[in-house]
Coordinates of C-alpha atoms and ligand atoms in Angstrom, one line a residue:
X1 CA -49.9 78.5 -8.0
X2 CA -50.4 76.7 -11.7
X3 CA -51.2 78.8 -14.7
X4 CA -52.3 77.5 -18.3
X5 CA -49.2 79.0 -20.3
X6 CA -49.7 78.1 -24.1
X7 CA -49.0 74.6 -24.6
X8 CA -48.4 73.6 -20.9
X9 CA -48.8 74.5 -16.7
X10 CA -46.3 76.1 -15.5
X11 CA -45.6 76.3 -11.6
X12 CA -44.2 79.7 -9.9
X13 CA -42.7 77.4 -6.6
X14 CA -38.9 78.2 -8.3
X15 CA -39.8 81.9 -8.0
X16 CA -41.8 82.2 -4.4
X17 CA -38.5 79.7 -3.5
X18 CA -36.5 82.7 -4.8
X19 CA -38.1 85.7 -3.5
X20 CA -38.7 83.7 0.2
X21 CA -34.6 83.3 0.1
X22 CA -34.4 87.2 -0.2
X23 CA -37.1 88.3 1.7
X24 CA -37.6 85.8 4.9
X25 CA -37.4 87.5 8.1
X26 CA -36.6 84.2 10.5
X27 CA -33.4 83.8 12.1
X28 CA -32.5 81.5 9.4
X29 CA -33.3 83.7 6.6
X30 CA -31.1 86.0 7.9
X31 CA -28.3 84.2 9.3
X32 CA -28.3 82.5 5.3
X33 CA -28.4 85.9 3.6
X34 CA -25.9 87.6 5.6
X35 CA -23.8 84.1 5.2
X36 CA -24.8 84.2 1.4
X37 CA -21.1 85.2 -0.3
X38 CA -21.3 88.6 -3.1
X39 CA -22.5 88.1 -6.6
X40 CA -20.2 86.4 -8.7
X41 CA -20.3 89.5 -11.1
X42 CA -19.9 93.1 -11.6
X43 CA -21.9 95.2 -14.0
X44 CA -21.0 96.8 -16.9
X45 CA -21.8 100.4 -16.2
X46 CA -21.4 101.9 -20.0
X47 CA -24.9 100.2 -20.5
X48 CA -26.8 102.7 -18.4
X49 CA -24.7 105.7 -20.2
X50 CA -28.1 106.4 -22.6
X51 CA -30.1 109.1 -22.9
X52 CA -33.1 107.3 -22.0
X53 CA -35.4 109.2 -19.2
X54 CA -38.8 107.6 -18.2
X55 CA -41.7 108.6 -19.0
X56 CA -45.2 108.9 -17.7
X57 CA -45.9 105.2 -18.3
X58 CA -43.3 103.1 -18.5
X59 CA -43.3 98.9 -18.1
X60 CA -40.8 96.6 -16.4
X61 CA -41.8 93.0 -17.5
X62 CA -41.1 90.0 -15.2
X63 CA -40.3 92.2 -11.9
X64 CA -41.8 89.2 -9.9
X65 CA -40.5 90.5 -5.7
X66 CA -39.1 93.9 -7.0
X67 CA -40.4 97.2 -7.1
X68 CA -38.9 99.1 -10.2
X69 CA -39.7 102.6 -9.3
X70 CA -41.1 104.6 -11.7
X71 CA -42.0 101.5 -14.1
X72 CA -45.7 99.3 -14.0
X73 CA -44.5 96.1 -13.0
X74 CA -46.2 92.9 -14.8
X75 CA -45.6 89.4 -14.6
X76 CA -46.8 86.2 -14.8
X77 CA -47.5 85.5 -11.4
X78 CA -48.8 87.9 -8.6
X79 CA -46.2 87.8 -6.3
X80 CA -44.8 91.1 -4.4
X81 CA -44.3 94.2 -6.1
X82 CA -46.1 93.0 -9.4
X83 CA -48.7 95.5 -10.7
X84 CA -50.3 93.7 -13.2
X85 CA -50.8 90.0 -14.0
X86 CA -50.4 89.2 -17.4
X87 CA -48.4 86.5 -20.2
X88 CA -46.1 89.3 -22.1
X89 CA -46.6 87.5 -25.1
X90 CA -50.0 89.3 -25.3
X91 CA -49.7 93.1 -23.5
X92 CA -53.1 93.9 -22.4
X93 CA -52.1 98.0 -23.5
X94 CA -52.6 100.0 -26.2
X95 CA -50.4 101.1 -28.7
X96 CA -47.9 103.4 -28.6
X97 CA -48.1 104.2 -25.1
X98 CA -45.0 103.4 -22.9
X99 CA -41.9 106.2 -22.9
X100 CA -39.8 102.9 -21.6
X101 CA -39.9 99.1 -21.8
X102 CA -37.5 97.0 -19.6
X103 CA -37.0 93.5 -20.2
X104 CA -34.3 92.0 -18.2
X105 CA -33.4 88.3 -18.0
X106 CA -37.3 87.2 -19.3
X107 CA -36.2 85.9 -22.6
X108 CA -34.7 83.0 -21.8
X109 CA -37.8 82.2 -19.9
X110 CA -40.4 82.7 -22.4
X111 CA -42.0 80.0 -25.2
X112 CA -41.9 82.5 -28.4
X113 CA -39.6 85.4 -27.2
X114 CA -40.2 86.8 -30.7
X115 CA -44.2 87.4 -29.8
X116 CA -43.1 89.7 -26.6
X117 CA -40.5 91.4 -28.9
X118 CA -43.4 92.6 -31.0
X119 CA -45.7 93.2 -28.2
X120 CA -43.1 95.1 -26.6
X121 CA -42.3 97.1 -30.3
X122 CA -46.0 98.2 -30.2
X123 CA -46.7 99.1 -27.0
X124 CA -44.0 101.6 -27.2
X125 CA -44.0 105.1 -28.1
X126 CA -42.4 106.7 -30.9
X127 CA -39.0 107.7 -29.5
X128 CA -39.5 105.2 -26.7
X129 CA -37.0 103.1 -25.9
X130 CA -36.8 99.4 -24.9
X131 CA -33.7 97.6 -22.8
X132 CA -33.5 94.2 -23.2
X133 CA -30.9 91.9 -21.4
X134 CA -30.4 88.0 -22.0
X135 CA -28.1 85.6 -20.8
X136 CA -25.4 84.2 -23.2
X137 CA -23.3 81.3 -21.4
X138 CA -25.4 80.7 -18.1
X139 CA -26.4 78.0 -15.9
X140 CA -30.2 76.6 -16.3
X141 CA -32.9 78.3 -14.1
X142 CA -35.9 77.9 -14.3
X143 CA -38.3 80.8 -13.4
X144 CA -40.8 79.6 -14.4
X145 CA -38.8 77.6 -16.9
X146 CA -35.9 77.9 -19.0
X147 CA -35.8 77.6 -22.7
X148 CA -32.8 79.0 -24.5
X149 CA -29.4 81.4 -24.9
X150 CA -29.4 84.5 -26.9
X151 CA -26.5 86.2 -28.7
X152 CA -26.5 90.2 -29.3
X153 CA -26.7 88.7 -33.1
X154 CA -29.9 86.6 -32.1
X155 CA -31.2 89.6 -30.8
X156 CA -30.7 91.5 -33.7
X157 CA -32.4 89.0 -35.7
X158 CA -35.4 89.3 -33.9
X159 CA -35.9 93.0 -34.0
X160 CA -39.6 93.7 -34.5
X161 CA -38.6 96.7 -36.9
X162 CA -36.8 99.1 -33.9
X163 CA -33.8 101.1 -34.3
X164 CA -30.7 99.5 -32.8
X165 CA -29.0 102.2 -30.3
X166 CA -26.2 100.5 -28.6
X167 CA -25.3 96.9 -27.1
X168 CA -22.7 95.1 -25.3
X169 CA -22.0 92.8 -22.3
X170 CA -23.6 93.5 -19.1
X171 CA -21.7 90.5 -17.2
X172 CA -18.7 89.6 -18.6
X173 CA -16.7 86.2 -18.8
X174 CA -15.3 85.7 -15.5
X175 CA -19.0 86.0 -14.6
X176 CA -19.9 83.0 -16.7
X177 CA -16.5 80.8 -15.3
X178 CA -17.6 81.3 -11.4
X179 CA -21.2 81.0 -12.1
X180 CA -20.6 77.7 -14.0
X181 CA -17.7 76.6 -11.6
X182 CA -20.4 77.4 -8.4
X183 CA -22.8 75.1 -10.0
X184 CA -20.0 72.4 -11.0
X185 CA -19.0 72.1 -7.4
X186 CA -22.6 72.0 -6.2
X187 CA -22.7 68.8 -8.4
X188 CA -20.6 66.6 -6.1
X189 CA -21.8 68.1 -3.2
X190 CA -24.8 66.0 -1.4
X191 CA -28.0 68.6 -1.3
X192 CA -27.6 69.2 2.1
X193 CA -23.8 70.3 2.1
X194 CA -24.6 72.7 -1.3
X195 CA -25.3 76.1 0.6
X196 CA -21.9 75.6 2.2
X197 CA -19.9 74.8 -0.6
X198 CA -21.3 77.6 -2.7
X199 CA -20.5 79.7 0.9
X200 CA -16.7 78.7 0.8
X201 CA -16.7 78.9 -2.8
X202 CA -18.1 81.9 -3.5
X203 CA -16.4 84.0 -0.8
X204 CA -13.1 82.9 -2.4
X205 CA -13.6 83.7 -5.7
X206 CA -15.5 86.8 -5.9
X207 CA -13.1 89.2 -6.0
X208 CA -11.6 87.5 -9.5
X209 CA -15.1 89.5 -10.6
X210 CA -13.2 92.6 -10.8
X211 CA -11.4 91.1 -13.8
X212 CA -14.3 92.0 -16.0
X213 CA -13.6 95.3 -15.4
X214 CA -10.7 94.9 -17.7
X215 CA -12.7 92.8 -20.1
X216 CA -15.6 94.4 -21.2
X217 CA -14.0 95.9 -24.1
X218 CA -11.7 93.5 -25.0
X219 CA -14.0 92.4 -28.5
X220 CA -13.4 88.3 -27.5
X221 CA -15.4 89.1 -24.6
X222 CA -18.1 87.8 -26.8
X223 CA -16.4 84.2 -27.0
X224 CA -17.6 83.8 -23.3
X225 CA -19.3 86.7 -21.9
X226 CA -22.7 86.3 -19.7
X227 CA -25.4 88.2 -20.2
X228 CA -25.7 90.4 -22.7
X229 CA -27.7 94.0 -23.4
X230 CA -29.3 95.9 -26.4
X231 CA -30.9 99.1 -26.2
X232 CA -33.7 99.9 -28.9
X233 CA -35.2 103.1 -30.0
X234 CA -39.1 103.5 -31.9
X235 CA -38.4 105.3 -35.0
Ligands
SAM301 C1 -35.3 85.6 -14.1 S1 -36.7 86.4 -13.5 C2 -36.4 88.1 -13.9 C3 -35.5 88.7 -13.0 C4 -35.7 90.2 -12.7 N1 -35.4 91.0 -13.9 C5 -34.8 90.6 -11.5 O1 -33.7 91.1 -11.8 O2 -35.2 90.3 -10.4 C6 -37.9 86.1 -14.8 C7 -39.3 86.7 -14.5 O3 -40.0 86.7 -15.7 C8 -41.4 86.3 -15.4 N2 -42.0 85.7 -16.6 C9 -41.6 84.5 -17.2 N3 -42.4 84.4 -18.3 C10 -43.2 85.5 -18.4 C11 -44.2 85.9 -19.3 N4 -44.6 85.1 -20.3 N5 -44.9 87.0 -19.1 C12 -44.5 87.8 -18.0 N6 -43.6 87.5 -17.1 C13 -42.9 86.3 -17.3 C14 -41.2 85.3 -14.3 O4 -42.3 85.0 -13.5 C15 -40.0 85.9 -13.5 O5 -40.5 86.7 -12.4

């Protein structure tokens, strides 16, 4: 399905592509998920350490194939598990009304990621909070496209007028080597052979993930980390 977006159409085919991979029931679906090697990352688990509990409405934007319990769930396309189709640049809510506001990996994928920002500043409520995650150094992806990189700095510089509570690095640097050395291999691969060599590939090199564990604080984690994390707070 095509939607007007702003100054151009925009497709969802990347995305149903991406939630058919995880979801098909065939054989095939199967046999490739349970083929498909682990994540080429860990998580960071000092960004969930925040007092931050839901409240009666809270939003998840861009949940496009997952159900966030607990959260509305609105994107721009009406695929599975979305609850409302809407452009986040313009949140069809009132103010002051969500307890919580996650935002995770939509930035990046968004024409003016400053608009949402403030949308997202005035749906909230006083005291809410709002969890935003970006990618730093990652390969392109378009869902539905894919427009720009985002430092914790460039995050800061955005900030519709919230109070910064805490950030760091959800995926760290060894994330952003194997992701980029998955996707440099794929390059001399023909299209057909690609599952396989990300197959070999990844299985062999995930467990170097487990270095992040050692990296997240090192302060040059910055240099290269992957994606990164802010929590806000409504004054
Ligand atoms: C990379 S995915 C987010 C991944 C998700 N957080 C997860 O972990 O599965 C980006 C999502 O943002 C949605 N999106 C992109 N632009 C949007 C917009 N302007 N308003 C609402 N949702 C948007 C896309 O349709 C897509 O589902």
């Amino acid at each position: 399905m095509a939607r007007i977006h702003a100054n151009s159409i925009v497709n969802d085919a990347s995305i149903r592509e991406l939630h058919r991979q995880r979801t098909a029931s065939s054989w095939r679906g199967r046999l490739r998920r349970w083929l498909t090697p682990p994540l080429p990352y860990v998580l960071n688990r000092e960004e969930l350490l925040i007092d931050a509990p839901l409240g009666q409405w809270n939003l998840y934007i861009g949940g496009a194939g997952a159900q966030p319990e607990g959260y509305l769930n609105l994107d721009l396309f009406p695929l599975p598990g979305v609850d409302l189709v809407a452009d986040a640049e313009s949140l069809p809510f009132t103010d002051n009304l969500f307890q919580r506001i996650e935002c995770d990996a939509v930035l990046e994928h968004v024409e003016r990621p400053e608009a949402i920002l403030k949308e997202m500043a005035r749906t909230l409520k006083p005291g809410g909070f709002l969890h935003v995650v970006v990618p730093f150094a990652h390969p392109f992806h378009e869902y539905p496209r894919d427009y720009r990189r985002f430092s914790i700095d460039a995050l800061l510089l955005m900030n519709p007028g919230l109070q910064p509570v805490k950030s760091g690095w959800r995926t760290g640097p060894t994330a952003t080597l194997l992701v980029f050395l998955l996707e440099y291999a794929k390059l001399w691969a023909p299209k057909a052979l690609r599952p396989v060599v990300h197959g070999i590939l990844g299985w062999l090199l995930f467990p170097l993930r487990y270095l992040d564990l050692l990296l997240f604080r090192n302060p040059r984690a910055r240099q290269i980390g992957n994606h990164c994390y802010i929590w806000f707070r409504k004054p």
